[in-house]
Amino acid sequence: MQQKEVHELIDRYLLGRISSPDLERLDQLRKSNPDIEQEIKESRDVMKVLKYLRYKDLRQKLIEIDKSDTDLNSFRFRDLLLGITLSILVLVSFLLWSANFYNPESVALRYFHHFPDASIITMEGKDISGDLSLAIKAFNERKYLLALTKFQSQAQDHDPDISIFASWNILLAHLAFYGPDQEWKNELWHFSATSYAPYGIESKRLYEMINSPLYDYINLHLSPQLSYMKPRLM
């Protein structure tokens, strides 16, 4: 079963919307794979935090309204309305920022722009002209398919530093353009297990983030809802 299907089963289970056949499937997975239990725990913790924040915000607003005098003058009412509006705007801004921060393209760009600094030592004195230079330029211009093609031509270079540099950026270009499908996750895991520092360390960090419950929640649930809301907010 693909990881996405497992996460969907877990989400429906925690939301109390799981069918009997799916519940049996999930129980079998929990018995056969101890990691599933940990994923359920992490997902439950994330949901608890989100529910608590929503409850706390609502409770605070109710307390403020309850304490308000029934003869609240227009000036105080305007202040309260402004405060609620600002709170909503801050919350929406934070949610939009989260959705953008964990967007696959944004993640790929951060790792791409961060990594040249970490690669100066290994790439120092290397020939980065030709296709390699064009690939870097294309990635910076967000032409990910062109970057993918150019990096692929360098992935089998006889120089191991250039080869691993190209292979890493092939993964990032694929992430930016196609997103993190299961085949890509498998390739990233293999790369992290076979690559030397600093590539191995950074690729493991990326793998852990992409497979985290928070990342799944934002990209599978939050981002689609915000995309639906954007026209109404504009």
PDB file of C-alpha atoms in Angstrom:
ATOM      1  CA  MET A   1       0.000   0.000   0.000  1.00  0.00           C
ATOM      2  CA  GLN A   2       1.331   3.443  -0.892  1.00  0.00           C
ATOM      3  CA  GLN A   3       2.202   5.905   1.853  1.00  0.00           C
ATOM      4  CA  LYS A   4      -0.479   8.314   0.652  1.00  0.00           C
ATOM      5  CA  GLU A   5      -3.176   5.653   1.106  1.00  0.00           C
ATOM      6  CA  VAL A   6      -1.880   4.872   4.596  1.00  0.00           C
ATOM      7  CA  HIS A   7      -2.054   8.558   5.552  1.00  0.00           C
ATOM      8  CA  GLU A   8      -5.598   8.799   4.193  1.00  0.00           C
ATOM      9  CA  LEU A   9      -6.632   5.761   6.270  1.00  0.00           C
ATOM     10  CA  ILE A  10      -5.072   7.320   9.376  1.00  0.00           C
ATOM     11  CA  ASP A  11      -6.817  10.652   8.741  1.00  0.00           C
ATOM     12  CA  ARG A  12     -10.229   9.020   8.307  1.00  0.00           C
ATOM     13  CA  TYR A  13      -9.612   6.932  11.445  1.00  0.00           C
ATOM     14  CA  LEU A  14      -8.730   9.969  13.569  1.00  0.00           C
ATOM     15  CA  LEU A  15     -11.698  11.933  12.195  1.00  0.00           C
ATOM     16  CA  GLY A  16     -14.075   9.037  12.937  1.00  0.00           C
ATOM     17  CA  ARG A  17     -15.041   8.661   9.286  1.00  0.00           C
ATOM     18  CA  ILE A  18     -13.432   5.322   8.541  1.00  0.00           C
ATOM     19  CA  SER A  19     -15.496   2.440   7.198  1.00  0.00           C
ATOM     20  CA  SER A  20     -15.448  -1.029   8.739  1.00  0.00           C
ATOM     21  CA  PRO A  21     -13.401  -2.604   5.876  1.00  0.00           C
ATOM     22  CA  ASP A  22     -10.855   0.230   6.040  1.00  0.00           C
ATOM     23  CA  LEU A  23     -10.671  -0.086   9.821  1.00  0.00           C
ATOM     24  CA  GLU A  24      -9.815  -3.771   9.435  1.00  0.00           C
ATOM     25  CA  ARG A  25      -7.121  -2.879   6.892  1.00  0.00           C
ATOM     26  CA  LEU A  26      -5.653  -0.306   9.267  1.00  0.00           C
ATOM     27  CA  ASP A  27      -5.685  -2.775  12.173  1.00  0.00           C
ATOM     28  CA  GLN A  28      -3.772  -5.279  10.045  1.00  0.00           C
ATOM     29  CA  LEU A  29      -1.212  -2.604   9.141  1.00  0.00           C
ATOM     30  CA  ARG A  30      -0.783  -1.684  12.804  1.00  0.00           C
ATOM     31  CA  LYS A  31      -0.099  -5.293  13.692  1.00  0.00           C
ATOM     32  CA  SER A  32       2.367  -5.847  10.830  1.00  0.00           C
ATOM     33  CA  ASN A  33       4.184  -2.496  10.913  1.00  0.00           C
ATOM     34  CA  PRO A  34       5.089  -0.824  14.244  1.00  0.00           C
ATOM     35  CA  ASP A  35       5.809   2.434  12.398  1.00  0.00           C
ATOM     36  CA  ILE A  36       2.083   2.809  11.633  1.00  0.00           C
ATOM     37  CA  GLU A  37       1.331   3.144  15.343  1.00  0.00           C
ATOM     38  CA  GLN A  38       3.903   5.939  15.598  1.00  0.00           C
ATOM     39  CA  GLU A  39       2.394   7.720  12.595  1.00  0.00           C
ATOM     40  CA  ILE A  40      -1.046   7.507  14.182  1.00  0.00           C
ATOM     41  CA  LYS A  41       0.319   8.961  17.412  1.00  0.00           C
ATOM     42  CA  GLU A  42       2.049  11.835  15.592  1.00  0.00           C
ATOM     43  CA  SER A  43      -1.040  12.596  13.498  1.00  0.00           C
ATOM     44  CA  ARG A  44      -3.222  12.527  16.623  1.00  0.00           C
ATOM     45  CA  ASP A  45      -0.836  14.946  18.357  1.00  0.00           C
ATOM     46  CA  VAL A  46      -0.954  17.337  15.387  1.00  0.00           C
ATOM     47  CA  MET A  47      -4.759  17.268  15.363  1.00  0.00           C
ATOM     48  CA  LYS A  48      -4.859  17.849  19.128  1.00  0.00           C
ATOM     49  CA  VAL A  49      -2.695  20.949  18.764  1.00  0.00           C
ATOM     50  CA  LEU A  50      -4.834  22.309  15.939  1.00  0.00           C
ATOM     51  CA  LYS A  51      -8.071  21.614  17.839  1.00  0.00           C
ATOM     52  CA  TYR A  52      -6.666  23.212  20.983  1.00  0.00           C
ATOM     53  CA  LEU A  53      -5.593  26.356  19.149  1.00  0.00           C
ATOM     54  CA  ARG A  54      -9.006  26.623  17.496  1.00  0.00           C
ATOM     55  CA  TYR A  55     -10.777  26.044  20.821  1.00  0.00           C
ATOM     56  CA  LYS A  56      -8.532  28.538  22.626  1.00  0.00           C
ATOM     57  CA  ASP A  57      -9.147  31.214  20.011  1.00  0.00           C
ATOM     58  CA  LEU A  58     -12.915  30.650  20.072  1.00  0.00           C
ATOM     59  CA  ARG A  59     -13.023  30.576  23.883  1.00  0.00           C
ATOM     60  CA  GLN A  60     -11.090  33.830  24.094  1.00  0.00           C
ATOM     61  CA  LYS A  61     -13.477  35.527  21.693  1.00  0.00           C
ATOM     62  CA  LEU A  62     -16.491  34.260  23.669  1.00  0.00           C
ATOM     63  CA  ILE A  63     -14.979  35.567  26.922  1.00  0.00           C
ATOM     64  CA  GLU A  64     -14.386  38.966  25.352  1.00  0.00           C
ATOM     65  CA  ILE A  65     -17.946  39.115  24.031  1.00  0.00           C
ATOM     66  CA  ASP A  66     -19.406  37.946  27.368  1.00  0.00           C
ATOM     67  CA  LYS A  67     -17.523  40.649  29.254  1.00  0.00           C
ATOM     68  CA  SER A  68     -18.689  43.341  26.896  1.00  0.00           C
ATOM     69  CA  ASP A  69     -21.360  45.637  28.203  1.00  0.00           C
ATOM     70  CA  THR A  70     -24.713  45.350  26.465  1.00  0.00           C
ATOM     71  CA  ASP A  71     -24.546  49.126  26.047  1.00  0.00           C
ATOM     72  CA  LEU A  72     -21.213  48.884  24.277  1.00  0.00           C
ATOM     73  CA  ASN A  73     -20.770  52.135  22.424  1.00  0.00           C
ATOM     74  CA  SER A  74     -19.913  52.242  18.737  1.00  0.00           C
ATOM     75  CA  PHE A  75     -16.271  53.124  19.407  1.00  0.00           C
ATOM     76  CA  ARG A  76     -15.617  50.042  21.566  1.00  0.00           C
ATOM     77  CA  PHE A  77     -17.590  47.839  19.180  1.00  0.00           C
ATOM     78  CA  ARG A  78     -15.475  49.102  16.296  1.00  0.00           C
ATOM     79  CA  ASP A  79     -12.295  48.289  18.240  1.00  0.00           C
ATOM     80  CA  LEU A  80     -13.514  44.763  18.992  1.00  0.00           C
ATOM     81  CA  LEU A  81     -14.517  44.199  15.393  1.00  0.00           C
ATOM     82  CA  LEU A  82     -11.127  45.473  14.251  1.00  0.00           C
ATOM     83  CA  GLY A  83      -9.356  43.116  16.672  1.00  0.00           C
ATOM     84  CA  ILE A  84     -11.314  40.100  15.451  1.00  0.00           C
ATOM     85  CA  THR A  85     -10.691  41.087  11.839  1.00  0.00           C
ATOM     86  CA  LEU A  86      -6.964  41.470  12.473  1.00  0.00           C
ATOM     87  CA  SER A  87      -6.868  38.096  14.264  1.00  0.00           C
ATOM     88  CA  ILE A  88      -8.551  36.441  11.307  1.00  0.00           C
ATOM     89  CA  LEU A  89      -6.165  38.153   8.883  1.00  0.00           C
ATOM     90  CA  VAL A  90      -3.148  37.040  10.933  1.00  0.00           C
ATOM     91  CA  LEU A  91      -4.455  33.460  11.079  1.00  0.00           C
ATOM     92  CA  VAL A  92      -5.187  33.379   7.340  1.00  0.00           C
ATOM     93  CA  SER A  93      -1.773  34.920   6.593  1.00  0.00           C
ATOM     94  CA  PHE A  94      -0.078  32.270   8.720  1.00  0.00           C
ATOM     95  CA  LEU A  95      -1.982  29.474   6.995  1.00  0.00           C
ATOM     96  CA  LEU A  96      -1.104  30.883   3.564  1.00  0.00           C
ATOM     97  CA  TRP A  97       2.539  31.187   4.620  1.00  0.00           C
ATOM     98  CA  SER A  98       2.542  27.579   5.847  1.00  0.00           C
ATOM     99  CA  ALA A  99       1.014  26.341   2.605  1.00  0.00           C
ATOM    100  CA  ASN A 100       3.615  28.242   0.588  1.00  0.00           C
ATOM    101  CA  PHE A 101       6.521  27.243   2.850  1.00  0.00           C
ATOM    102  CA  TYR A 102       5.729  23.526   2.474  1.00  0.00           C
ATOM    103  CA  ASN A 103       4.828  23.757  -1.218  1.00  0.00           C
ATOM    104  CA  PRO A 104       7.028  21.246  -3.129  1.00  0.00           C
ATOM    105  CA  GLU A 105       8.446  23.956  -5.393  1.00  0.00           C
ATOM    106  CA  SER A 106       9.304  26.211  -2.442  1.00  0.00           C
ATOM    107  CA  VAL A 107      10.970  23.303  -0.630  1.00  0.00           C
ATOM    108  CA  ALA A 108      13.034  22.441  -3.733  1.00  0.00           C
ATOM    109  CA  LEU A 109      14.121  26.061  -4.208  1.00  0.00           C
ATOM    110  CA  ARG A 110      15.214  26.391  -0.571  1.00  0.00           C
ATOM    111  CA  TYR A 111      17.365  23.280  -0.774  1.00  0.00           C
ATOM    112  CA  PHE A 112      18.747  24.321  -4.163  1.00  0.00           C
ATOM    113  CA  HIS A 113      19.730  27.806  -2.980  1.00  0.00           C
ATOM    114  CA  HIS A 114      21.069  26.537   0.342  1.00  0.00           C
ATOM    115  CA  PHE A 115      23.186  23.770  -1.064  1.00  0.00           C
ATOM    116  CA  PRO A 116      25.612  25.601  -3.381  1.00  0.00           C
ATOM    117  CA  ASP A 117      27.100  27.213  -0.251  1.00  0.00           C
ATOM    118  CA  ALA A 118      27.540  23.803   1.365  1.00  0.00           C
ATOM    119  CA  SER A 119      29.024  22.433  -1.868  1.00  0.00           C
ATOM    120  CA  ILE A 120      31.760  25.021  -2.386  1.00  0.00           C
ATOM    121  CA  ILE A 121      34.424  22.750  -0.910  1.00  0.00           C
ATOM    122  CA  THR A 122      33.523  19.702  -2.994  1.00  0.00           C
ATOM    123  CA  MET A 123      32.902  21.710  -6.190  1.00  0.00           C
ATOM    124  CA  GLU A 124      35.899  24.063  -5.832  1.00  0.00           C
ATOM    125  CA  GLY A 125      38.073  23.956  -8.922  1.00  0.00           C
ATOM    126  CA  LYS A 126      35.517  21.901 -10.900  1.00  0.00           C
ATOM    127  CA  ASP A 127      34.464  22.731 -14.428  1.00  0.00           C
ATOM    128  CA  ILE A 128      30.872  23.952 -14.135  1.00  0.00           C
ATOM    129  CA  SER A 129      30.623  25.225 -17.687  1.00  0.00           C
ATOM    130  CA  GLY A 130      28.455  23.766 -20.441  1.00  0.00           C
ATOM    131  CA  ASP A 131      25.379  21.763 -19.477  1.00  0.00           C
ATOM    132  CA  LEU A 132      26.062  22.034 -15.740  1.00  0.00           C
ATOM    133  CA  SER A 133      26.137  25.811 -15.905  1.00  0.00           C
ATOM    134  CA  LEU A 134      22.999  25.848 -18.069  1.00  0.00           C
ATOM    135  CA  ALA A 135      21.255  23.500 -15.618  1.00  0.00           C
ATOM    136  CA  ILE A 136      21.984  25.791 -12.658  1.00  0.00           C
ATOM    137  CA  LYS A 137      20.798  28.807 -14.658  1.00  0.00           C
ATOM    138  CA  ALA A 138      17.591  27.021 -15.712  1.00  0.00           C
ATOM    139  CA  PHE A 139      16.805  26.014 -12.120  1.00  0.00           C
ATOM    140  CA  ASN A 140      17.279  29.581 -10.907  1.00  0.00           C
ATOM    141  CA  GLU A 141      14.895  30.719 -13.643  1.00  0.00           C
ATOM    142  CA  ARG A 142      12.403  28.011 -12.551  1.00  0.00           C
ATOM    143  CA  LYS A 143      12.648  26.168 -15.845  1.00  0.00           C
ATOM    144  CA  TYR A 144      12.637  22.834 -14.062  1.00  0.00           C
ATOM    145  CA  LEU A 145      12.210  20.481 -17.027  1.00  0.00           C
ATOM    146  CA  LEU A 146      15.167  22.100 -18.808  1.00  0.00           C
ATOM    147  CA  ALA A 147      17.217  21.925 -15.602  1.00  0.00           C
ATOM    148  CA  LEU A 148      16.245  18.262 -15.222  1.00  0.00           C
ATOM    149  CA  THR A 149      17.458  17.453 -18.730  1.00  0.00           C
ATOM    150  CA  LYS A 150      20.750  19.310 -18.310  1.00  0.00           C
ATOM    151  CA  PHE A 151      21.505  17.792 -14.904  1.00  0.00           C
ATOM    152  CA  GLN A 152      20.737  14.312 -16.259  1.00  0.00           C
ATOM    153  CA  SER A 153      23.469  14.721 -18.853  1.00  0.00           C
ATOM    154  CA  GLN A 154      25.944  15.263 -15.996  1.00  0.00           C
ATOM    155  CA  ALA A 155      24.734  12.544 -13.637  1.00  0.00           C
ATOM    156  CA  GLN A 156      27.079   9.939 -15.161  1.00  0.00           C
ATOM    157  CA  ASP A 157      30.124  12.224 -15.205  1.00  0.00           C
ATOM    158  CA  HIS A 158      33.409  10.458 -14.382  1.00  0.00           C
ATOM    159  CA  ASP A 159      34.042  13.048 -11.658  1.00  0.00           C
ATOM    160  CA  PRO A 160      32.090  11.787  -8.588  1.00  0.00           C
ATOM    161  CA  ASP A 161      31.654  15.301  -7.179  1.00  0.00           C
ATOM    162  CA  ILE A 162      29.958  16.536 -10.342  1.00  0.00           C
ATOM    163  CA  SER A 163      27.937  13.332 -10.658  1.00  0.00           C
ATOM    164  CA  ILE A 164      26.520  13.504  -7.129  1.00  0.00           C
ATOM    165  CA  PHE A 165      25.909  17.261  -7.435  1.00  0.00           C
ATOM    166  CA  ALA A 166      23.893  16.625 -10.621  1.00  0.00           C
ATOM    167  CA  SER A 167      22.005  13.672  -9.102  1.00  0.00           C
ATOM    168  CA  TRP A 168      20.966  15.740  -6.088  1.00  0.00           C
ATOM    169  CA  ASN A 169      19.658  18.546  -8.264  1.00  0.00           C
ATOM    170  CA  ILE A 170      17.788  16.087 -10.496  1.00  0.00           C
ATOM    171  CA  LEU A 171      15.817  15.099  -7.386  1.00  0.00           C
ATOM    172  CA  LEU A 172      15.133  18.751  -6.546  1.00  0.00           C
ATOM    173  CA  ALA A 173      14.036  19.620 -10.096  1.00  0.00           C
ATOM    174  CA  HIS A 174      11.679  16.622 -10.112  1.00  0.00           C
ATOM    175  CA  LEU A 175      10.267  17.678  -6.740  1.00  0.00           C
ATOM    176  CA  ALA A 176       9.686  21.243  -7.944  1.00  0.00           C
ATOM    177  CA  PHE A 177       7.923  20.211 -11.163  1.00  0.00           C
ATOM    178  CA  TYR A 178       6.144  16.940 -10.370  1.00  0.00           C
ATOM    179  CA  GLY A 179       5.918  16.874  -6.585  1.00  0.00           C
ATOM    180  CA  PRO A 180       6.977  14.051  -4.222  1.00  0.00           C
ATOM    181  CA  ASP A 181       5.432  10.893  -5.703  1.00  0.00           C
ATOM    182  CA  GLN A 182       6.285   7.503  -4.204  1.00  0.00           C
ATOM    183  CA  GLU A 183       8.901   6.637  -6.835  1.00  0.00           C
ATOM    184  CA  TRP A 184      10.662   9.936  -6.138  1.00  0.00           C
ATOM    185  CA  LYS A 185      10.605   9.226  -2.387  1.00  0.00           C
ATOM    186  CA  ASN A 186      12.221   5.844  -3.008  1.00  0.00           C
ATOM    187  CA  GLU A 187      14.947   7.457  -5.132  1.00  0.00           C
ATOM    188  CA  LEU A 188      15.550  10.126  -2.474  1.00  0.00           C
ATOM    189  CA  TRP A 189      15.887   7.448   0.211  1.00  0.00           C
ATOM    190  CA  HIS A 190      18.366   5.496  -1.908  1.00  0.00           C
ATOM    191  CA  PHE A 191      20.329   8.671  -2.607  1.00  0.00           C
ATOM    192  CA  SER A 192      20.481   9.595   1.091  1.00  0.00           C
ATOM    193  CA  ALA A 193      21.703   6.102   1.981  1.00  0.00           C
ATOM    194  CA  THR A 194      24.471   6.024  -0.623  1.00  0.00           C
ATOM    195  CA  SER A 195      25.718   9.638  -0.729  1.00  0.00           C
ATOM    196  CA  TYR A 196      28.520  11.228   1.258  1.00  0.00           C
ATOM    197  CA  ALA A 197      28.323  14.458   3.266  1.00  0.00           C
ATOM    198  CA  PRO A 198      26.957  17.012   2.935  1.00  0.00           C
ATOM    199  CA  TYR A 199      24.550  15.507   0.366  1.00  0.00           C
ATOM    200  CA  GLY A 200      23.622  12.488   2.466  1.00  0.00           C
ATOM    201  CA  ILE A 201      22.769  14.621   5.510  1.00  0.00           C
ATOM    202  CA  GLU A 202      20.672  17.142   3.593  1.00  0.00           C
ATOM    203  CA  SER A 203      18.816  14.481   1.614  1.00  0.00           C
ATOM    204  CA  LYS A 204      17.899  12.647   4.838  1.00  0.00           C
ATOM    205  CA  ARG A 205      16.545  15.873   6.293  1.00  0.00           C
ATOM    206  CA  LEU A 206      14.494  16.412   3.150  1.00  0.00           C
ATOM    207  CA  TYR A 207      13.189  12.829   3.240  1.00  0.00           C
ATOM    208  CA  GLU A 208      12.115  13.156   6.875  1.00  0.00           C
ATOM    209  CA  MET A 209      10.305  16.437   6.223  1.00  0.00           C
ATOM    210  CA  ILE A 210       8.481  15.153   3.116  1.00  0.00           C
ATOM    211  CA  ASN A 211       7.268  12.098   5.066  1.00  0.00           C
ATOM    212  CA  SER A 212       6.204  13.986   8.193  1.00  0.00           C
ATOM    213  CA  PRO A 213       2.500  14.101   9.201  1.00  0.00           C
ATOM    214  CA  LEU A 214       2.652  17.919   9.250  1.00  0.00           C
ATOM    215  CA  TYR A 215       3.810  18.045   5.629  1.00  0.00           C
ATOM    216  CA  ASP A 216       1.075  15.619   4.593  1.00  0.00           C
ATOM    217  CA  TYR A 217      -1.595  17.547   6.483  1.00  0.00           C
ATOM    218  CA  ILE A 218      -0.632  20.866   4.915  1.00  0.00           C
ATOM    219  CA  ASN A 219      -0.355  19.565   1.356  1.00  0.00           C
ATOM    220  CA  LEU A 220      -3.239  17.067   1.391  1.00  0.00           C
ATOM    221  CA  HIS A 221      -5.760  19.056   3.436  1.00  0.00           C
ATOM    222  CA  LEU A 222      -4.772  22.655   4.129  1.00  0.00           C
ATOM    223  CA  SER A 223      -3.430  23.699   0.705  1.00  0.00           C
ATOM    224  CA  PRO A 224      -6.475  22.449  -1.295  1.00  0.00           C
ATOM    225  CA  GLN A 225      -8.834  24.248   1.103  1.00  0.00           C
ATOM    226  CA  LEU A 226      -6.847  27.479   0.859  1.00  0.00           C
ATOM    227  CA  SER A 227      -6.794  27.195  -2.935  1.00  0.00           C
ATOM    228  CA  TYR A 228     -10.591  26.946  -2.846  1.00  0.00           C
ATOM    229  CA  MET A 229     -10.822  29.940  -0.487  1.00  0.00           C
ATOM    230  CA  LYS A 230      -8.421  32.251  -2.337  1.00  0.00           C
ATOM    231  CA  PRO A 231     -10.978  33.548  -4.887  1.00  0.00           C
ATOM    232  CA  ARG A 232     -13.349  34.366  -2.021  1.00  0.00           C
ATOM    233  CA  LEU A 233     -10.640  36.166  -0.059  1.00  0.00           C
ATOM    234  CA  MET A 234      -9.537  38.308  -2.983  1.00  0.00           C
TER     235      MET A 234
END
